[in-house]
Amino acid sequence: MRPHRRATVADSLRQRIISGDFAPGTRLSEESLAKAENVSRNTLREAFRVLQEQRLVEHLPNRGVFVASPRRSDVADIYRVRRWIETRALATATVDHPQVDAMRLAVLDAESALRRGDWQAVGTANMVFHAAIVALADSPRLIRLFQDLSAELRLAFLELKSPEELHGPFAPRNRALLATFEAAGGAAAAAELDAYLADSLAYLLTTLG
């Protein structure tokens, strides 16, 4: 089996999972997915192993492979890591960094989606905004780490009953954070971001079962 084929299948399934095609807790059928992806079962199992390492699926002995359902402790740990890497990336960045343009564009995309009432697009633009913050650190490894954290977090978002209540505040808070960064610099923006992420975590822990 070619490694790139395994990675392609894993990427395809990863995107379907975080897009909500498979709800958290859904059993993934080897037979149907192998046909849908036009791959052998061995290739599919290798892709499942990749997704399991990314905490997007769980293998339960004698039962099969299921889309992961992040626990409250998982969400708390994700935010613990996010607060650590995002605030430090922002604190040491300058406003002339190329990723600041990506932050600005993500804010505009979120505001456009907000006007349309497209909550999934608002959530996607929000994660792009935060990915741009991480990219301020110029570290490919941190970028990859954040991609994995974001995918896992999207599973938790899928379990919430009110996407409007979750995603609605993102656009104005991102706009305000960007304004602070541009006007007062990274240290002030990092303090604001830390409080912002703490609020988001508190909401999720209150809402998740």
mmCIF file of N, CA and C in Angstrom, residues 100-110 125 128 178:
data_model
loop_
_atom_site.group_PDB
_atom_site.id
_atom_site.type_symbol
_atom_site.label_atom_id
_atom_site.label_comp_id
_atom_site.label_asym_id
_atom_site.label_seq_id
_atom_site.Cartn_x
_atom_site.Cartn_y
_atom_site.Cartn_z
ATOM 1 N N VAL A 100 -1.175 38.347 9.611
ATOM 2 C CA VAL A 100 -2.171 39.322 10.076
ATOM 3 C C VAL A 100 -3.208 39.566 8.974
ATOM 4 N N ASP A 101 -2.777 39.533 7.728
ATOM 5 C CA ASP A 101 -3.739 39.664 6.630
ATOM 6 C C ASP A 101 -4.727 38.501 6.628
ATOM 7 N N ALA A 102 -4.239 37.305 6.961
ATOM 8 C CA ALA A 102 -5.134 36.138 7.053
ATOM 9 C C ALA A 102 -6.122 36.318 8.194
ATOM 10 N N MET A 103 -5.688 36.915 9.285
ATOM 11 C CA MET A 103 -6.590 37.203 10.401
ATOM 12 C C MET A 103 -7.679 38.180 9.964
ATOM 13 N N ARG A 104 -7.279 39.232 9.256
ATOM 14 C CA ARG A 104 -8.252 40.228 8.789
ATOM 15 C C ARG A 104 -9.277 39.600 7.844
ATOM 16 N N LEU A 105 -8.798 38.769 6.917
ATOM 17 C CA LEU A 105 -9.704 38.128 5.962
ATOM 18 C C LEU A 105 -10.662 37.185 6.674
ATOM 19 N N ALA A 106 -10.175 36.455 7.679
ATOM 20 C CA ALA A 106 -11.039 35.540 8.424
ATOM 21 C C ALA A 106 -12.126 36.296 9.171
ATOM 22 N N VAL A 107 -11.802 37.476 9.694
ATOM 23 C CA VAL A 107 -12.814 38.300 10.364
ATOM 24 C C VAL A 107 -13.891 38.729 9.369
ATOM 25 N N LEU A 108 -13.485 39.160 8.188
ATOM 26 C CA LEU A 108 -14.456 39.566 7.165
ATOM 27 C C LEU A 108 -15.331 38.393 6.739
ATOM 28 N N ASP A 109 -14.717 37.215 6.575
ATOM 29 C CA ASP A 109 -15.489 36.024 6.196
ATOM 30 C C ASP A 109 -16.503 35.662 7.274
ATOM 31 N N ALA A 110 -16.093 35.764 8.527
ATOM 32 C CA ALA A 110 -17.003 35.441 9.625
ATOM 33 C C ALA A 110 -18.167 36.419 9.679
ATOM 34 N N ALA A 125 -14.646 30.050 9.792
ATOM 35 C CA ALA A 125 -13.858 31.279 9.722
ATOM 36 C C ALA A 125 -13.175 31.567 11.056
ATOM 37 N N VAL A 128 -10.121 29.430 11.244
ATOM 38 C CA VAL A 128 -9.095 29.982 10.346
ATOM 39 C C VAL A 128 -8.400 31.166 11.016
ATOM 40 N N LEU A 178 -8.505 41.644 17.063
ATOM 41 C CA LEU A 178 -7.660 42.163 15.993
ATOM 42 C C LEU A 178 -7.401 43.654 16.185
#
